[in-house]
Short mmCIF file of C-alpha atoms in Angstrom, two decimals:
data_model
loop_
_atom_site.label_atom_id
_atom_site.label_comp_id
_atom_site.label_asym_id
_atom_site.label_seq_id
_atom_site.Cartn_x
_atom_site.Cartn_y
_atom_site.Cartn_z
CA MET S 492 -2.32 26.74 12.14
CA MET S 493 0.24 26.09 9.19
CA ALA S 494 0.57 22.90 9.88
CA ASN S 495 -3.32 22.45 9.65
CA VAL S 496 -3.77 23.55 5.76
CA PHE S 497 -1.23 21.32 4.87
CA PHE S 498 -2.45 18.50 6.33
CA TYR S 499 -5.87 19.88 5.01
CA ILE S 500 -3.79 20.31 1.23
CA LEU S 501 -1.91 16.82 1.84
CA ALA S 502 -5.01 15.14 2.49
CA ALA S 503 -7.17 16.42 -0.45
CA PHE S 504 -4.54 15.53 -2.58
CA ILE S 505 -3.96 12.26 -1.21
CA LEU S 506 -8.13 11.34 -1.50
CA TYR S 507 -8.03 12.91 -4.45
CA SER S 508 -5.17 10.59 -5.82
CA ALA S 509 -7.08 7.87 -5.21
CA LEU S 510 -9.86 8.70 -6.39
CA PHE S 511 -7.68 8.67 -9.57
CA VAL S 512 -6.11 4.90 -8.06
CA VAL S 513 -8.89 3.40 -7.67
CA SER S 514 -10.54 4.16 -10.50
CA ALA S 515 -8.89 5.26 -13.86
CA HIS S 516 -9.64 3.19 -16.90
CA ASN S 517 -5.65 3.69 -18.12
CA LEU S 518 -3.93 1.82 -15.75
CA PHE S 519 -0.49 3.30 -16.36
CA ARG S 520 -2.45 6.55 -15.39
CA SER S 521 -3.83 5.09 -12.26
CA ALA S 522 -0.04 3.78 -11.63
CA ILE S 523 0.61 7.90 -12.20
CA GLY S 524 -2.07 8.62 -9.54
CA LEU S 525 0.22 6.19 -7.02
CA ILE S 526 3.08 7.64 -7.07
CA ALA S 527 1.10 11.07 -6.50
CA VAL S 528 -0.54 8.98 -3.39
CA LEU S 529 2.50 8.07 -1.90
CA LEU S 530 4.41 11.20 -2.36
CA GLY S 531 1.45 12.71 -0.22
CA VAL S 532 2.21 9.79 1.98
CA ALA S 533 5.66 11.28 2.28
CA GLY S 534 4.68 14.61 2.95
CA MET S 535 2.61 12.88 6.47
CA TYR S 536 5.10 11.74 7.36
CA LEU S 537 7.13 14.18 7.17
CA LEU S 538 3.86 16.31 9.15
CA MET S 539 4.91 13.96 11.79
CA ASP S 540 8.51 13.95 12.38
CA ALA S 541 9.49 11.12 10.87
CA GLN S 542 11.87 12.07 8.04
CA PHE S 543 13.28 9.20 7.83
CA LEU S 544 10.51 7.12 7.21
CA SER S 545 9.35 9.43 4.45
CA ALA S 546 13.16 9.37 2.43
CA VAL S 547 12.59 5.65 3.28
CA GLN S 548 8.50 5.26 1.83
CA ILE S 549 10.26 7.33 -1.44
CA MET S 550 12.89 5.56 -2.08
CA VAL S 551 11.71 1.91 -1.82
CA TYR S 552 8.46 2.83 -2.84
CA VAL S 553 8.02 5.11 -5.81
CA GLY S 554 11.81 3.78 -6.84
CA GLY S 555 11.18 0.66 -6.87
CA ILE S 556 7.55 -0.71 -6.42
CA VAL S 557 5.59 1.39 -8.45
CA VAL S 558 8.69 1.57 -11.11
CA LEU S 559 7.99 -2.30 -10.73
CA ILE S 560 3.95 -2.30 -11.59
CA VAL S 561 4.40 0.60 -14.28
CA PHE S 562 6.98 -1.70 -16.17
CA VAL S 563 4.20 -4.97 -16.23
CA VAL S 564 2.10 -2.13 -17.24
CA LEU S 565 3.89 -1.85 -20.12
CA LEU S 566 4.66 -5.30 -20.46
CA VAL S 567 1.27 -6.05 -20.59
CA ALA S 568 0.14 -5.38 -24.07
CA ASP S 569 -3.06 -3.57 -23.01
CA VAL S 570 -3.18 -0.78 -21.25
CA THR S 571 -6.60 0.85 -21.38
CA GLU S 572 -9.38 -1.75 -20.01
CA LYS S 573 -11.04 -1.68 -22.71
CA THR S 574 -10.59 -4.91 -23.30
CA PHE S 575 -11.65 -6.03 -19.86
CA GLN S 576 -15.61 -6.16 -18.62
CA LYS S 577 -15.85 -3.12 -16.25
CA ALA S 578 -17.62 -3.51 -13.03
CA ASP S 579 -21.18 -2.67 -13.22
CA ARG S 580 -23.28 -0.31 -12.45
CA TRP S 581 -24.90 -1.93 -9.14
CA ARG S 582 -21.43 -3.41 -7.56
CA LYS S 583 -19.98 0.11 -7.54
CA LEU S 584 -23.42 1.05 -5.55
CA SER S 585 -23.52 -1.93 -3.32
CA ALA S 586 -19.14 -1.41 -2.75
CA GLY S 587 -19.10 2.20 -2.05
CA PHE S 588 -22.36 1.58 0.09
CA VAL S 589 -20.90 -0.72 2.10
CA LEU S 590 -17.43 0.95 2.89
CA ALA S 591 -19.74 3.97 3.41
CA VAL S 592 -21.04 2.09 6.88
CA PHE S 593 -17.67 0.81 7.28
CA PHE S 594 -16.58 4.34 7.50
CA GLY S 595 -19.42 6.21 9.82
CA ILE S 596 -18.56 2.85 11.66
CA THR S 597 -14.92 3.29 12.38
CA VAL S 598 -15.75 7.29 12.78
CA TRP S 599 -17.68 6.58 15.62
CA ALA S 600 -15.77 3.79 17.37
CA LEU S 601 -12.79 6.26 17.04
CA ASP S 602 -14.76 9.37 18.39
CA SER S 603 -15.91 6.90 21.62
CA HIS S 604 -12.68 5.86 22.55
CA SER S 605 -10.68 8.23 24.33
CA PHE S 606 -7.00 7.12 23.52
CA THR S 607 -4.33 8.51 26.23
CA SER S 608 -0.23 9.05 25.85
CA ALA S 609 1.62 6.57 27.18
CA SER S 610 4.98 8.40 27.28
CA GLN S 611 5.90 11.63 28.32
CA ASN S 612 9.77 12.48 26.36
CA ALA S 613 8.60 13.65 23.16
CA GLN S 614 11.53 12.99 21.29
CA ALA S 615 11.10 12.77 17.14
CA ALA S 616 13.11 8.42 16.96
CA SER S 617 16.30 9.93 15.00
CA VAL S 618 18.13 7.64 12.39
CA LYS S 619 20.69 6.68 15.60
CA ASP S 620 17.10 5.04 17.30
CA TYR S 621 16.22 3.42 13.95
CA GLY S 622 19.48 1.40 13.83
CA ARG S 623 19.34 0.95 17.42
CA ALA S 624 16.03 -0.57 17.46
CA LEU S 625 16.28 -2.43 14.15
CA LEU S 626 19.22 -4.04 15.41
CA SER S 627 18.97 -4.40 19.55
CA THR S 628 18.94 -8.19 21.18
CA GLU S 629 16.82 -6.45 24.34
CA LYS S 630 13.04 -6.54 24.73
CA GLU S 631 12.18 -3.65 22.68
CA GLY S 632 14.70 -4.56 20.02
CA PHE S 633 13.45 -6.11 17.01
CA ILE S 634 16.33 -7.88 15.94
CA LEU S 635 14.27 -11.24 15.01
CA PRO S 636 11.78 -9.71 13.22
CA PHE S 637 14.33 -7.40 10.82
CA GLU S 638 16.34 -11.43 10.39
CA VAL S 639 13.05 -12.48 10.05
CA ILE S 640 11.86 -9.65 6.71
CA SER S 641 14.74 -10.33 5.28
CA LEU S 642 14.93 -13.68 5.18
CA VAL S 643 11.51 -13.34 3.29
CA LEU S 644 12.26 -10.68 0.73
CA VAL S 645 14.85 -13.42 -0.61
CA ALA S 646 12.61 -15.89 -0.75
CA ALA S 647 9.75 -13.58 -2.28
CA LEU S 648 12.72 -12.21 -4.63
CA ILE S 649 13.64 -15.99 -5.48
CA GLY S 650 10.16 -17.14 -6.20
CA ALA S 651 9.21 -14.04 -8.45
CA ILE S 652 12.40 -15.23 -10.84
CA THR S 653 11.70 -18.50 -10.79
CA ILE S 654 7.75 -17.01 -11.13
CA ALA S 655 8.15 -15.19 -13.96
CA GLY S 656 12.09 -16.33 -14.93
CA GLN S 657 10.33 -19.87 -16.57
CA THR S 658 11.00 -19.75 -20.43
CA GLN S 659 9.10 -22.22 -23.46
CA ALA S 660 8.45 -25.79 -21.61
CA PRO S 661 10.81 -28.56 -22.39
CA VAL S 662 9.18 -30.35 -25.14
CA ASN S 663 9.09 -34.18 -24.44
CA GLY S 664 10.14 -34.05 -21.13
CA GLN S 665 13.99 -32.82 -23.55
CA LYS S 666 16.11 -30.63 -21.17
CA GLU S 667 17.05 -27.02 -22.72
CA LEU S 668 20.30 -26.23 -23.66
CA PRO S 669 21.58 -23.31 -21.78
CA MET Q 512 -1.05 22.85 19.98
CA ILE Q 513 -2.38 23.88 17.02
CA GLY Q 514 -2.07 21.53 14.37
CA PRO Q 515 -3.49 18.30 13.44
CA THR Q 516 -4.40 15.99 15.96
CA LEU Q 517 -4.41 12.51 16.32
CA SER Q 518 -7.96 12.04 15.15
CA GLN Q 519 -7.62 13.99 12.39
CA TYR Q 520 -4.92 11.34 10.88
CA LEU Q 521 -7.32 8.04 12.04
CA VAL Q 522 -9.88 9.63 9.86
CA PHE Q 523 -7.80 10.76 7.38
CA SER Q 524 -6.59 7.20 7.05
CA ALA Q 525 -10.20 5.53 7.35
CA LEU Q 526 -10.36 6.99 4.50
CA LEU Q 527 -7.75 5.82 2.45
CA PHE Q 528 -8.32 2.43 3.95
CA CYS Q 529 -11.85 2.34 2.49
CA PHE Q 530 -10.80 3.93 -0.83
CA GLY Q 531 -8.00 0.95 -1.12
CA LEU Q 532 -10.58 -1.71 -0.58
CA TYR Q 533 -13.16 0.53 -3.17
CA GLY Q 534 -10.75 -0.56 -5.23
CA MET Q 535 -10.18 -4.00 -4.67
CA LEU Q 536 -13.83 -4.36 -4.32
CA THR Q 537 -14.58 -2.60 -8.00
CA ARG Q 538 -11.76 -3.80 -10.63
CA ARG Q 539 -11.41 -6.68 -12.08
CA ASN Q 540 -7.47 -6.12 -13.35
CA LEU Q 541 -5.22 -7.11 -12.03
CA ILE Q 542 -2.55 -5.34 -11.50
CA ALA Q 543 -5.75 -2.27 -10.58
CA MET Q 544 -6.86 -4.43 -7.53
CA LEU Q 545 -2.95 -4.82 -6.28
CA MET Q 546 -2.29 -1.03 -6.59
CA SER Q 547 -5.60 -0.96 -4.43
CA VAL Q 548 -3.43 -2.75 -2.35
CA GLU Q 549 -0.79 -0.94 -1.56
CA LEU Q 550 -3.12 2.00 -0.52
CA ILE Q 551 -4.64 -0.02 1.85
CA LEU Q 552 -0.79 -0.45 3.31
CA ASN Q 553 -0.22 2.63 2.79
CA ALA Q 554 -3.29 3.87 5.03
CA ALA Q 555 -2.31 1.32 7.86
CA ALA Q 556 1.40 3.02 8.06
CA LEU Q 557 0.10 6.26 8.18
CA ASN Q 558 -1.86 5.03 11.62
CA PHE Q 559 1.75 3.50 13.34
CA VAL Q 560 2.99 6.60 12.55
CA ALA Q 561 -0.18 9.36 13.73
CA PHE Q 562 -0.25 6.49 17.12
CA HIS Q 563 4.20 7.20 17.84
CA HIS Q 564 3.76 10.93 16.88
CA PHE Q 565 0.70 11.50 19.35
CA LEU Q 566 1.43 9.25 21.91
CA TYR Q 567 4.39 7.02 22.03
CA GLU Q 568 6.82 9.02 20.90
CA GLY Q 569 9.75 7.96 23.32
CA ASP Q 570 8.65 4.42 21.90
CA VAL Q 571 10.36 3.63 18.93
CA GLY Q 572 8.55 0.03 17.56
CA GLY Q 573 5.59 2.56 16.07
CA ALA Q 574 8.05 4.29 13.61
CA VAL Q 575 10.42 1.08 12.83
CA PHE Q 576 7.09 -0.72 11.47
CA PRO Q 577 6.36 0.67 9.00
CA VAL Q 578 9.60 0.37 7.39
CA PHE Q 579 8.71 -3.25 8.35
CA ILE Q 580 5.00 -2.45 6.15
CA ILE Q 581 7.18 -1.41 2.82
CA ALA Q 582 9.36 -4.24 3.55
CA VAL Q 583 7.19 -6.71 2.86
CA ALA Q 584 5.05 -4.26 0.53
CA ALA Q 585 7.60 -4.56 -1.57
CA ALA Q 586 7.79 -8.81 -1.37
CA GLU Q 587 4.27 -9.01 -1.79
CA SER Q 588 4.34 -6.67 -5.07
CA ALA Q 589 7.24 -8.57 -6.22
CA ILE Q 590 5.12 -11.98 -5.90
CA ALA Q 591 1.84 -10.75 -7.27
CA LEU Q 592 3.77 -9.29 -10.53
CA ALA Q 593 5.54 -12.73 -11.28
CA ILE Q 594 2.27 -13.93 -11.46
CA ILE Q 595 0.49 -11.70 -12.86
CA ILE Q 596 3.22 -11.94 -16.08
CA ALA Q 597 2.61 -15.56 -15.77
CA LEU Q 598 -1.42 -15.00 -16.20
CA PHE Q 599 -0.58 -13.02 -19.23
CA ARG Q 600 2.24 -15.27 -20.16
CA HIS Q 601 -0.78 -18.23 -19.77
CA LYS Q 602 -3.65 -16.17 -20.72
CA ASN Q 603 -3.49 -13.18 -22.96
CA GLN Q 604 -5.00 -11.36 -20.71
CA LEU Q 605 -6.03 -10.17 -16.64
CA ASP Q 606 -9.55 -10.10 -16.13
CA VAL Q 607 -9.97 -11.26 -12.23
CA GLN Q 608 -12.73 -13.72 -12.87
CA ASP Q 609 -11.37 -15.64 -15.85
CA ALA Q 610 -8.04 -16.56 -13.66
CA ASP Q 611 -9.95 -19.90 -12.73
CA SER Q 612 -8.03 -22.64 -14.00
CA LEU Q 613 -7.64 -23.96 -10.76
CA LYS Q 614 -11.17 -24.54 -10.15
CA ASN Q 615 -13.20 -28.46 -11.08
#
């Protein structure tokens, strides 16, 4: 019963913040709403016994990605969307209509399908299980995605530095002094 | 067992996904669209964890995959923010409708 109450409170909190993210005219407020959404989702992970994921969500998302977004929002001069042309009412209405239909179809599909459990040994995954799964080379292991994701991260960070860190273009092919 | 069921979580994450998609469709600022993508990724990760918790508790795969989703989201937002900064240097604004230098 208690978990149900927590679930509905969290769901209302997350959806309200998500509405804020997609509709606030001030980008900084959108970023604050995004923090609220991510914290709420971390709370949902806690409700589902995924403590490690909850901690990762807070550390990487709220502590890393959102801070990055806030930095860029503040670097890019005008925070308010006044200078941008806003989406017209027609576009908003049609997007809302399409998504309502999509949501209806999704709920119908979920409702008409009965999920059956495959495993019976109910035990939440511990940090040890995560470590074993990430580094195991056996059939259930995730060593290959783990290595690939590390390469992807390195490539993305080097690419980000290359794209954003470029200084003034050299004049007439002259090399810039360091 | 009393408490939220699997379908409650699934409907909730579908709703969160729809909110993110609505943001993608209606916002015209690149940073706002990036934030909407984060909403969509969170809805997907929530689905993974819900299926793991309710159906495949002994199988750790559903709990490990959101870690990869978070890592991909980090890489994606790093690249996207770098592109945003470069675009702002170049054009001095971030409206997606005007970022069409590669056209024609």
